[in-house]
């Protein structure tokens, strides 16, 4: 496909994007005349695309609401006090500083106009593109009950992880300070909704925390009295994994003290009360902390593309793409990562996992370079390198194309893979150091509560 450069055209944001915003200001290219590649999102898909274009004869503009790349697979360790946010985040400008053809803009995209080929930002800036790569990812989905978000936080951002951490450790502090046995047990009950990798890893980390790390830290409560429940709507945890690995994960979780409830649907969450439907039976639990790890949906970018380009979406809001990850109606707009519904390989769309986003980002970057030379690439084909989930100390499951691993060796493979894919060397060093310390001492080192535990008049009567 011949791609025509539009870097010399004037760009103005549409009226809808300018409403309630600053006057429109065009962000000029650093090198006029260069093919302009704009990437929205600095996650795995967007970052890998930008890095692949580092030596290309193009100008790259990476736009993100945050100034850092976040290694999301380890967010659950921030939520449970094992790591600090800085251990798994890297400044985008620092990562890309050696790429002289690349600039980073911090801003929120509010519109994409494929006519003049511009991206509009919330502050009124507009950026012209010749090729656009959208890699914004997905957000939590509460199946139509968005009111649950207040009582059951999900885990997609640093702020989410810190809120989870605050709630988890505040629950232990409140339990220490109440003389009411029923309230104490409620506060020591944790429910994780969703038995996918995030839910399984959260449940395992919470079990390690309650039954080992904190067991000698309090004087009025026994943290081993904690209840940790993992709720999954399907008939087994880790549904995408082979059945034997799901069964092993279930067994390992139960050995660690986690109560696994499969074929259980959440029908209501109100305050400290959570209602479950298991077959025809309805059960009500009292839980001080509910954490959400079930379901994803488009956070908004998919809707913007659908409105401006006519792109079709699936039930979760993911954008339907061609076999080269472009939009059917606009071949110079690509969607990669979790937001892309790629259904051209196998019976199901590709899963929203980091390896898929990485490969898609690199593929699109190579495709753009080929197109500028009037060359083509074969359709995108995901090469499955395997999937893995950690349950706890010496316990993990790894599904590789050539083998299925469990136990200590799987746990070691999980450690190696996560260290390998961390972006910067100092992150690798910090995480390795912290993991060694946690392994030797079983003392999670980042157990800070960064907000108030008790509001005025809320603190329960102390037993001591």
CSV table of C-alpha atoms in Angstrom, one decimal:
chain,number,residue,atom,x,y,z
A,1,UNK,CA,0.0,0.0,0.0
A,2,UNK,CA,1.3,3.5,-0.9
A,3,UNK,CA,1.2,5.7,2.1
A,4,UNK,CA,1.0,9.4,1.3
A,5,UNK,CA,2.7,11.8,3.8
A,6,UNK,CA,0.4,14.6,5.2
A,7,UNK,CA,2.9,16.2,7.5
A,8,UNK,CA,2.7,19.5,5.7
A,9,UNK,CA,-1.0,19.9,6.0
A,10,UNK,CA,-2.7,22.2,8.5
A,11,UNK,CA,-4.6,20.3,11.2
A,12,UNK,CA,-7.6,21.5,13.3
A,13,UNK,CA,-9.4,19.5,15.9
A,14,UNK,CA,-13.1,18.9,15.3
A,15,UNK,CA,-15.6,21.1,17.2
A,16,UNK,CA,-16.6,18.2,19.5
A,17,UNK,CA,-13.0,17.7,20.6
A,18,UNK,CA,-12.5,21.5,21.2
A,19,UNK,CA,-15.5,21.8,23.5
A,20,UNK,CA,-14.6,22.9,27.0
A,21,UNK,CA,-10.9,22.8,26.0
A,22,UNK,CA,-8.1,25.3,25.4
A,23,UNK,CA,-7.8,26.9,22.0
A,24,UNK,CA,-6.5,24.5,19.4
A,25,UNK,CA,-2.7,24.4,19.1
A,26,UNK,CA,-1.1,22.3,16.4
A,27,UNK,CA,2.0,20.5,17.6
A,28,UNK,CA,4.4,20.8,14.7
A,29,UNK,CA,6.6,18.0,13.5
A,30,UNK,CA,10.2,18.1,14.7
A,31,UNK,CA,11.3,17.3,11.1
A,32,UNK,CA,8.8,18.5,8.5
A,33,UNK,CA,8.5,16.2,5.5
A,34,UNK,CA,9.2,13.1,7.5
A,35,UNK,CA,6.5,10.4,7.7
A,36,UNK,CA,4.7,11.0,11.0
A,37,UNK,CA,3.9,7.9,13.1
A,38,UNK,CA,1.7,8.7,16.1
A,39,UNK,CA,1.4,6.1,18.8
A,40,UNK,CA,-1.4,6.4,21.4
A,41,UNK,CA,-0.4,4.5,24.6
A,42,UNK,CA,2.9,3.7,26.2
A,43,UNK,CA,2.1,0.1,27.3
A,44,UNK,CA,3.6,-3.0,25.8
A,45,UNK,CA,2.1,-2.6,22.4
A,46,UNK,CA,2.9,1.1,22.0
A,47,UNK,CA,6.4,0.9,23.5
A,48,UNK,CA,7.5,-2.1,21.4
A,49,UNK,CA,6.2,-0.3,18.3
A,50,UNK,CA,8.1,2.8,19.2
A,51,UNK,CA,11.3,0.9,19.9
A,52,UNK,CA,11.0,-1.0,16.6
A,53,UNK,CA,10.8,2.3,14.8
A,54,UNK,CA,13.9,3.8,16.5
A,55,UNK,CA,16.1,3.5,13.5
A,56,UNK,CA,13.4,4.0,10.8
A,57,UNK,CA,13.3,7.0,8.5
A,58,UNK,CA,10.2,8.3,10.2
A,59,UNK,CA,9.3,10.6,13.0
A,60,UNK,CA,7.6,9.0,16.0
A,61,UNK,CA,5.3,10.7,18.5
A,62,UNK,CA,4.3,8.6,21.5
A,63,UNK,CA,1.3,10.0,23.5
A,64,UNK,CA,0.3,8.8,26.9
A,65,UNK,CA,-1.7,10.1,29.9
A,66,UNK,CA,1.2,9.0,32.1
A,67,UNK,CA,4.9,9.8,31.8
A,68,UNK,CA,5.9,6.1,32.5
A,69,UNK,CA,5.6,2.6,31.1
A,70,UNK,CA,4.1,0.3,33.7
A,71,UNK,CA,4.9,-3.4,33.9
A,72,UNK,CA,1.4,-4.5,34.6
A,73,UNK,CA,2.0,-8.2,35.3
A,74,UNK,CA,3.6,-7.4,38.6
A,75,UNK,CA,1.0,-4.8,39.8
A,76,UNK,CA,-0.4,-7.4,42.1
A,77,UNK,CA,2.9,-7.4,44.0
A,78,UNK,CA,2.6,-3.7,44.5
A,79,UNK,CA,-1.0,-4.2,45.8
A,80,UNK,CA,0.2,-6.8,48.4
A,81,UNK,CA,3.3,-4.9,49.5
A,82,UNK,CA,6.0,-7.0,47.8
A,83,UNK,CA,7.2,-4.2,45.5
A,84,UNK,CA,7.1,-0.5,45.3
A,85,UNK,CA,5.5,1.2,42.2
A,86,UNK,CA,8.9,2.6,41.1
A,87,UNK,CA,10.2,-1.0,40.9
A,88,UNK,CA,7.9,-1.8,38.0
A,89,UNK,CA,7.6,1.6,36.2
A,90,UNK,CA,10.0,3.3,33.9
A,91,UNK,CA,9.9,6.9,32.5
A,92,UNK,CA,8.9,6.8,28.9
A,93,UNK,CA,11.3,9.7,28.0
A,94,UNK,CA,14.2,7.8,29.7
A,95,UNK,CA,13.4,4.6,27.8
A,96,UNK,CA,13.3,6.4,24.4
A,97,UNK,CA,15.8,9.1,25.0
A,98,UNK,CA,18.4,7.5,22.7
A,99,UNK,CA,15.9,7.4,19.8
A,100,UNK,CA,16.5,10.8,18.1
A,101,UNK,CA,13.5,10.3,15.8
A,102,UNK,CA,11.1,9.9,18.8
A,103,UNK,CA,9.4,12.4,21.0
A,104,UNK,CA,7.0,11.8,24.0
A,105,UNK,CA,3.9,13.9,24.6
A,106,UNK,CA,2.0,13.6,27.9
A,107,UNK,CA,-1.6,14.1,27.3
A,108,UNK,CA,-5.1,12.6,27.0
A,109,UNK,CA,-6.4,11.8,23.6
A,110,UNK,CA,-10.0,12.9,23.1
A,111,UNK,CA,-10.6,12.4,19.4
A,112,UNK,CA,-9.2,11.0,16.2
A,113,UNK,CA,-10.2,12.6,12.9
A,114,UNK,CA,-9.2,10.5,9.9
A,115,UNK,CA,-10.1,13.3,7.5
A,116,UNK,CA,-7.3,15.7,8.2
A,117,UNK,CA,-5.5,12.8,10.0
A,118,UNK,CA,-5.1,14.5,13.4
A,119,UNK,CA,-5.3,13.4,17.0
A,120,UNK,CA,-6.8,15.8,19.4
A,121,UNK,CA,-5.7,16.1,23.1
A,122,UNK,CA,-7.8,17.3,26.0
A,123,UNK,CA,-5.7,20.5,26.4
A,124,UNK,CA,-6.5,21.6,22.9
A,125,UNK,CA,-3.3,20.4,21.2
A,126,UNK,CA,-3.6,18.5,17.9
A,127,UNK,CA,-1.0,16.2,16.4
A,128,UNK,CA,-0.9,15.3,12.7
A,129,UNK,CA,-0.3,11.7,11.7
A,130,UNK,CA,0.4,9.7,8.5
A,131,UNK,CA,0.2,6.4,10.3
A,132,UNK,CA,-1.6,5.9,13.6
A,133,UNK,CA,-1.1,3.1,16.1
A,134,UNK,CA,-3.6,2.8,18.9
A,135,UNK,CA,-2.4,0.8,21.9
A,136,UNK,CA,-4.4,2.1,24.9
A,137,UNK,CA,-5.4,-1.2,26.5
A,138,UNK,CA,-8.6,-2.1,28.4
A,139,UNK,CA,-10.1,-1.2,31.8
A,140,UNK,CA,-12.2,-3.1,34.4
A,141,UNK,CA,-15.6,-4.3,33.6
A,142,UNK,CA,-18.3,-4.7,36.3
A,143,UNK,CA,-20.9,-6.3,34.0
A,144,UNK,CA,-23.2,-3.4,34.2
A,145,UNK,CA,-22.7,-2.7,37.9
A,146,UNK,CA,-20.3,0.2,37.8
A,147,UNK,CA,-21.4,1.2,41.4
A,148,UNK,CA,-19.3,-1.8,42.5
A,149,UNK,CA,-16.2,0.0,41.5
A,150,UNK,CA,-16.2,1.9,44.8
A,151,UNK,CA,-16.3,-1.2,47.0
A,152,UNK,CA,-14.3,-3.6,44.8
A,153,UNK,CA,-11.4,-1.9,43.1
A,154,UNK,CA,-9.8,-3.5,40.0
A,155,UNK,CA,-6.1,-3.7,39.1
A,156,UNK,CA,-4.9,-1.9,36.0
A,157,UNK,CA,-3.0,1.2,37.2
A,158,UNK,CA,-0.5,2.2,39.9
A,159,UNK,CA,-3.4,4.1,41.6
A,160,UNK,CA,-5.4,0.9,41.6
A,161,UNK,CA,-2.6,-1.1,43.2
A,162,UNK,CA,-2.0,1.6,45.8
A,163,UNK,CA,-5.7,1.6,46.7
A,164,UNK,CA,-5.7,-2.2,47.0
A,165,UNK,CA,-2.6,-2.0,49.2
A,166,UNK,CA,-4.3,0.6,51.4
A,167,UNK,CA,-7.4,-1.4,51.8
A,168,UNK,CA,-5.6,-4.7,52.5
A,169,UNK,CA,-3.3,-3.3,55.2
A,170,UNK,CA,-5.9,-1.0,56.6
A,171,UNK,CA,-8.2,-4.1,57.1
A,172,UNK,CA,-5.5,-5.7,59.4
A,173,UNK,CA,-5.0,-2.4,61.3
A,174,UNK,CA,-8.8,-2.0,61.9
A,175,UNK,CA,-9.1,-5.7,63.0
A,176,UNK,CA,-6.3,-5.0,65.5
A,177,UNK,CA,-8.2,-2.1,66.9
A,178,UNK,CA,-11.7,-3.7,67.4
A,179,UNK,CA,-13.0,-5.6,70.3
A,180,UNK,CA,-15.9,-7.0,68.4
A,181,UNK,CA,-15.2,-10.6,67.3
A,182,UNK,CA,-17.7,-10.6,64.5
A,183,UNK,CA,-16.4,-7.3,63.0
A,184,UNK,CA,-12.8,-8.6,63.4
A,185,UNK,CA,-13.6,-11.7,61.4
A,186,UNK,CA,-15.3,-9.6,58.7
A,187,UNK,CA,-12.2,-7.4,58.5
A,188,UNK,CA,-10.0,-10.4,58.2
A,189,UNK,CA,-12.1,-11.8,55.3
A,190,UNK,CA,-10.9,-11.0,51.8
A,191,UNK,CA,-12.8,-11.9,48.6
A,192,UNK,CA,-11.1,-11.8,45.1
A,193,UNK,CA,-13.6,-11.9,42.3
A,194,UNK,CA,-12.2,-13.5,39.1
A,195,UNK,CA,-10.1,-16.7,38.9
A,196,UNK,CA,-7.9,-15.7,35.9
A,197,UNK,CA,-4.2,-15.1,36.3
A,198,UNK,CA,-4.6,-11.8,38.1
A,199,UNK,CA,-7.1,-13.2,40.6
A,200,UNK,CA,-5.0,-16.4,41.2
A,201,UNK,CA,-1.8,-14.3,41.8
A,202,UNK,CA,-3.6,-11.9,44.1
A,203,UNK,CA,-5.1,-14.7,46.1
A,204,UNK,CA,-1.8,-16.5,46.5
A,205,UNK,CA,0.0,-13.3,47.5
A,206,UNK,CA,-2.7,-12.5,50.1
A,207,UNK,CA,-2.4,-16.0,51.5
A,208,UNK,CA,1.4,-15.6,51.8
A,209,UNK,CA,0.8,-12.2,53.5
A,210,UNK,CA,-1.8,-13.3,56.0
A,211,UNK,CA,-0.4,-16.8,56.9
A,212,UNK,CA,3.3,-16.0,56.9
A,213,UNK,CA,4.5,-12.4,56.5
A,214,UNK,CA,2.2,-10.8,59.1
A,215,UNK,CA,1.6,-13.6,61.5
A,216,UNK,CA,3.9,-12.2,64.2
A,217,UNK,CA,3.3,-8.5,63.6
A,218,UNK,CA,0.1,-7.9,65.6
A,219,UNK,CA,-0.7,-8.4,69.3
A,220,UNK,CA,-4.5,-8.6,69.4
A,221,UNK,CA,-5.3,-10.5,66.2
A,222,UNK,CA,-4.0,-13.7,64.7
A,223,UNK,CA,-3.6,-13.0,61.0
A,224,UNK,CA,-3.8,-16.8,60.3
A,225,UNK,CA,-7.5,-16.5,61.2
A,226,UNK,CA,-7.9,-14.7,57.9
A,227,UNK,CA,-10.3,-16.0,55.2
A,228,UNK,CA,-9.2,-15.6,51.6
A,229,UNK,CA,-11.9,-16.5,49.0
A,230,UNK,CA,-11.3,-16.7,45.3
A,231,UNK,CA,-14.6,-16.5,43.3
A,232,UNK,CA,-14.8,-17.7,39.7
A,233,UNK,CA,-17.9,-18.0,37.6
A,234,UNK,CA,-16.6,-20.8,35.4
A,235,UNK,CA,-16.0,-24.4,36.5
A,236,UNK,CA,-12.3,-23.9,37.2
A,237,UNK,CA,-9.7,-21.3,37.9
A,238,UNK,CA,-7.4,-20.2,35.1
A,239,UNK,CA,-9.9,-21.1,32.4
A,240,UNK,CA,-7.6,-20.3,29.4
A,241,UNK,CA,-5.0,-22.9,30.7
A,242,UNK,CA,-5.2,-26.7,30.1
A,243,UNK,CA,-7.5,-28.4,32.6
A,244,UNK,CA,-4.6,-30.2,34.4
A,245,UNK,CA,-2.8,-27.0,35.1
A,246,UNK,CA,-6.0,-25.4,36.4
A,247,UNK,CA,-6.5,-28.3,38.7
A,248,UNK,CA,-2.9,-28.0,40.0
A,249,UNK,CA,-3.4,-24.3,40.6
A,250,UNK,CA,-6.6,-25.0,42.5
A,251,UNK,CA,-4.8,-27.6,44.7
A,252,UNK,CA,-1.9,-25.3,45.3
A,253,UNK,CA,-4.2,-22.4,46.3
A,254,UNK,CA,-6.1,-24.6,48.7
A,255,UNK,CA,-2.8,-25.8,50.3
A,256,UNK,CA,-1.9,-22.2,50.9
A,257,UNK,CA,-5.3,-21.6,52.7
A,258,UNK,CA,-7.3,-20.0,49.9
A,259,UNK,CA,-11.0,-21.1,49.6
A,260,UNK,CA,-11.7,-21.5,45.9
A,261,UNK,CA,-15.4,-21.1,44.9
A,262,UNK,CA,-16.0,-22.0,41.2
A,263,UNK,CA,-19.3,-21.8,39.3
A,264,UNK,CA,-20.1,-18.9,41.6
A,265,UNK,CA,-21.4,-15.6,40.3
A,266,UNK,CA,-21.4,-12.3,42.2
A,267,UNK,CA,-24.9,-10.8,42.2
A,268,UNK,CA,-24.5,-8.0,44.7
A,269,UNK,CA,-21.8,-6.1,46.6
A,270,UNK,CA,-23.0,-3.7,49.3
A,271,UNK,CA,-20.7,-2.4,52.0
A,272,UNK,CA,-19.2,-5.4,53.7
A,273,UNK,CA,-21.7,-7.8,52.2
A,274,UNK,CA,-21.2,-9.8,49.1
A,275,UNK,CA,-23.9,-12.0,47.6
A,276,UNK,CA,-23.1,-15.1,45.5
A,277,UNK,CA,-25.2,-17.4,43.4
A,278,UNK,CA,-23.9,-20.9,43.2
A,279,UNK,CA,-26.2,-22.9,40.9
A,280,UNK,CA,-29.7,-22.4,42.5
A,281,UNK,CA,-28.3,-21.5,45.9
A,282,UNK,CA,-27.7,-17.9,47.0
A,283,UNK,CA,-25.1,-17.2,49.7
A,284,UNK,CA,-24.2,-14.0,51.5
A,285,UNK,CA,-20.8,-13.4,52.9
A,286,UNK,CA,-19.4,-10.7,55.2
A,287,UNK,CA,-16.1,-9.4,53.8
A,288,UNK,CA,-14.1,-6.4,54.8
A,289,UNK,CA,-12.2,-6.3,51.5
A,290,UNK,CA,-13.4,-7.2,48.0
A,291,UNK,CA,-10.9,-7.0,45.1
A,292,UNK,CA,-12.0,-7.2,41.5
A,293,UNK,CA,-10.1,-9.3,38.9
A,294,UNK,CA,-13.0,-10.2,36.5
A,295,UNK,CA,-13.8,-8.8,33.1
A,296,UNK,CA,-12.4,-6.0,31.0
A,297,UNK,CA,-13.9,-3.3,28.7
A,298,UNK,CA,-12.9,-0.5,26.5
A,299,UNK,CA,-12.0,2.6,28.6
A,300,UNK,CA,-13.1,5.0,25.8
A,301,UNK,CA,-10.6,4.9,23.0
A,302,UNK,CA,-12.5,2.1,21.2
A,303,UNK,CA,-15.6,4.2,21.2
A,304,UNK,CA,-13.7,7.2,19.8
A,305,UNK,CA,-12.4,5.1,16.9
A,306,UNK,CA,-15.9,3.6,16.3
A,307,UNK,CA,-17.5,7.0,16.1
A,308,UNK,CA,-14.8,8.7,14.0
A,309,UNK,CA,-13.9,5.8,11.6
A,310,UNK,CA,-16.9,3.5,11.7
A,311,UNK,CA,-14.9,0.7,13.2
A,312,UNK,CA,-16.8,-2.3,14.5
A,313,UNK,CA,-16.4,-3.5,18.1
A,314,UNK,CA,-17.2,-6.7,20.0
A,315,UNK,CA,-19.2,-6.9,23.2
A,316,UNK,CA,-16.3,-5.8,25.4
A,317,UNK,CA,-15.6,-2.8,23.1
A,318,UNK,CA,-12.5,-4.2,21.5
A,319,UNK,CA,-12.0,-3.0,17.9
A,320,UNK,CA,-12.3,-5.4,15.0
A,321,UNK,CA,-9.1,-5.3,12.9
A,322,UNK,CA,-7.8,-6.8,9.7
A,323,UNK,CA,-5.2,-9.5,9.5
A,324,UNK,CA,-2.6,-6.8,9.4
A,325,UNK,CA,-4.1,-5.1,12.5
A,326,UNK,CA,-5.4,-2.2,10.5
A,327,UNK,CA,-8.9,-0.9,10.5
A,328,UNK,CA,-11.0,-2.1,7.5
A,329,UNK,CA,-12.0,1.5,6.6
A,330,UNK,CA,-8.7,3.2,7.3
A,331,UNK,CA,-5.6,1.2,6.4
A,332,UNK,CA,-3.2,3.7,8.0
A,333,UNK,CA,-4.8,3.3,11.4
A,334,UNK,CA,-3.7,0.2,13.4
A,335,UNK,CA,-5.0,-1.1,16.8
A,336,UNK,CA,-2.7,-3.4,18.8
A,337,UNK,CA,-2.7,-5.0,22.3
A,338,UNK,CA,-5.7,-5.5,24.5
A,339,UNK,CA,-7.9,-3.1,22.5
A,340,UNK,CA,-7.6,-5.1,19.3
A,341,UNK,CA,-10.1,-7.9,18.4
A,342,UNK,CA,-7.9,-10.1,16.2
A,343,UNK,CA,-9.9,-13.1,15.1
A,344,UNK,CA,-7.8,-14.3,12.1
A,345,UNK,CA,-5.9,-17.0,13.9
A,346,UNK,CA,-7.6,-19.9,15.7
A,347,UNK,CA,-11.2,-20.2,16.9
A,348,UNK,CA,-11.0,-17.4,19.4
A,349,UNK,CA,-9.6,-13.8,19.3
A,350,UNK,CA,-6.1,-13.5,20.6
A,351,UNK,CA,-6.0,-13.0,24.4
A,352,UNK,CA,-5.2,-9.7,26.0
A,353,UNK,CA,-1.8,-10.6,27.4
A,354,UNK,CA,1.6,-8.8,27.2
A,355,UNK,CA,3.3,-11.1,24.7
A,356,UNK,CA,0.4,-10.6,22.2
A,357,UNK,CA,0.8,-6.8,22.5
A,358,UNK,CA,4.6,-6.9,22.1
A,359,UNK,CA,4.4,-9.0,18.9
A,360,UNK,CA,1.6,-6.9,17.5
A,361,UNK,CA,3.5,-3.6,18.2
A,362,UNK,CA,6.6,-4.9,16.5
A,363,UNK,CA,4.7,-6.2,13.6
A,364,UNK,CA,2.9,-2.9,12.8
A,365,UNK,CA,6.2,-1.0,13.1
A,366,UNK,CA,7.8,-3.3,10.6
A,367,UNK,CA,4.7,-3.1,8.3
A,368,UNK,CA,4.8,0.7,8.2
A,369,UNK,CA,8.5,0.6,7.2
A,370,UNK,CA,7.7,-1.9,4.5
A,371,UNK,CA,4.8,0.2,3.2
A,372,UNK,CA,7.1,3.3,2.9
A,373,UNK,CA,9.2,1.2,0.5
A,374,UNK,CA,6.1,0.0,-1.4
A,375,UNK,CA,6.6,-3.5,0.0
A,376,UNK,CA,4.3,-5.8,1.9
A,377,UNK,CA,4.4,-8.2,4.9
A,378,UNK,CA,2.5,-11.4,5.3
A,379,UNK,CA,-0.5,-11.1,7.7
A,380,UNK,CA,0.2,-11.0,11.4
A,381,UNK,CA,0.6,-14.3,13.1
A,382,UNK,CA,1.0,-14.6,16.8
A,383,UNK,CA,3.7,-17.0,17.9
A,384,UNK,CA,2.5,-18.4,21.2
A,385,UNK,CA,5.5,-18.6,23.6
A,386,UNK,CA,3.3,-19.9,26.4
A,387,UNK,CA,1.4,-18.6,29.4
A,388,UNK,CA,2.2,-18.7,33.1
A,389,UNK,CA,0.8,-17.8,36.5
A,390,UNK,CA,2.3,-17.9,39.9
A,391,UNK,CA,0.4,-19.1,42.9
A,392,UNK,CA,2.9,-18.6,45.7
A,393,UNK,CA,6.3,-19.6,47.0
A,394,UNK,CA,7.6,-22.5,44.9
A,395,UNK,CA,4.2,-22.8,43.2
A,396,UNK,CA,3.3,-21.8,39.7
A,397,UNK,CA,1.9,-23.2,36.5
A,398,UNK,CA,3.5,-22.7,33.1
A,399,UNK,CA,2.0,-23.8,29.8
A,400,UNK,CA,4.6,-23.9,27.0
A,401,UNK,CA,4.0,-25.0,23.5
A,402,UNK,CA,6.3,-28.0,24.2
A,403,UNK,CA,5.7,-28.7,27.9
A,404,UNK,CA,3.5,-28.1,30.9
A,405,UNK,CA,5.3,-27.2,34.1
A,406,UNK,CA,4.2,-27.0,37.7
A,407,UNK,CA,5.8,-26.6,41.1
A,408,UNK,CA,9.3,-25.2,41.9
A,409,UNK,CA,10.6,-25.4,38.3
A,410,UNK,CA,7.6,-23.5,37.0
A,411,UNK,CA,8.0,-20.9,39.7
A,412,UNK,CA,11.6,-20.4,38.7
A,413,UNK,CA,10.7,-20.0,35.1
A,414,UNK,CA,8.0,-17.5,36.1
A,415,UNK,CA,10.7,-15.5,38.0
A,416,UNK,CA,13.1,-15.5,35.1
A,417,UNK,CA,10.6,-14.5,32.5
A,418,UNK,CA,9.3,-11.5,34.5
A,419,UNK,CA,12.8,-10.3,35.2
A,420,UNK,CA,13.8,-10.7,31.6
A,421,UNK,CA,10.9,-8.6,30.3
A,422,UNK,CA,11.2,-5.7,32.7
A,423,UNK,CA,12.2,-2.8,30.6
A,424,UNK,CA,15.2,-1.1,32.2
A,425,UNK,CA,18.3,-2.6,33.9
A,426,UNK,CA,17.7,-0.7,37.2
A,427,UNK,CA,14.2,-2.1,37.4
A,428,UNK,CA,15.5,-5.7,36.9
A,429,UNK,CA,18.1,-5.1,39.6
A,430,UNK,CA,15.6,-3.6,42.1
A,431,UNK,CA,13.1,-6.3,41.6
A,432,UNK,CA,15.7,-9.1,41.8
A,433,UNK,CA,17.1,-7.6,45.0
A,434,UNK,CA,13.6,-7.2,46.6
A,435,UNK,CA,12.6,-10.7,45.6
A,436,UNK,CA,15.7,-12.2,47.1
A,437,UNK,CA,15.1,-10.2,50.4
A,438,UNK,CA,11.4,-11.3,50.5
A,439,UNK,CA,12.4,-14.9,49.8
A,440,UNK,CA,14.9,-15.0,52.6
A,441,UNK,CA,13.0,-13.1,55.2
A,442,UNK,CA,9.3,-13.4,54.1
A,443,UNK,CA,9.0,-9.7,55.0
A,444,UNK,CA,7.2,-7.8,52.3
A,445,UNK,CA,9.1,-4.4,52.3
A,446,UNK,CA,6.5,-2.1,50.9
A,447,UNK,CA,3.6,-2.4,53.3
A,448,UNK,CA,2.9,1.4,53.5
A,449,UNK,CA,-0.6,2.7,54.0
A,450,UNK,CA,-0.6,6.0,52.2
A,451,UNK,CA,-4.1,7.3,53.1
A,452,UNK,CA,-6.0,7.6,56.3
A,453,UNK,CA,-7.0,4.3,57.9
A,454,UNK,CA,-9.7,5.8,60.2
A,455,UNK,CA,-11.8,8.8,59.4
A,456,UNK,CA,-12.9,11.0,62.3
A,457,UNK,CA,-15.2,9.0,64.6
A,458,UNK,CA,-14.7,5.8,62.6
A,459,UNK,CA,-12.0,4.0,64.7
A,460,UNK,CA,-13.5,1.1,66.5
A,461,UNK,CA,-12.8,0.6,70.2
A,462,UNK,CA,-9.4,-0.8,70.9
A,463,UNK,CA,-9.2,-4.1,72.7
A,464,UNK,CA,-5.9,-3.0,74.3
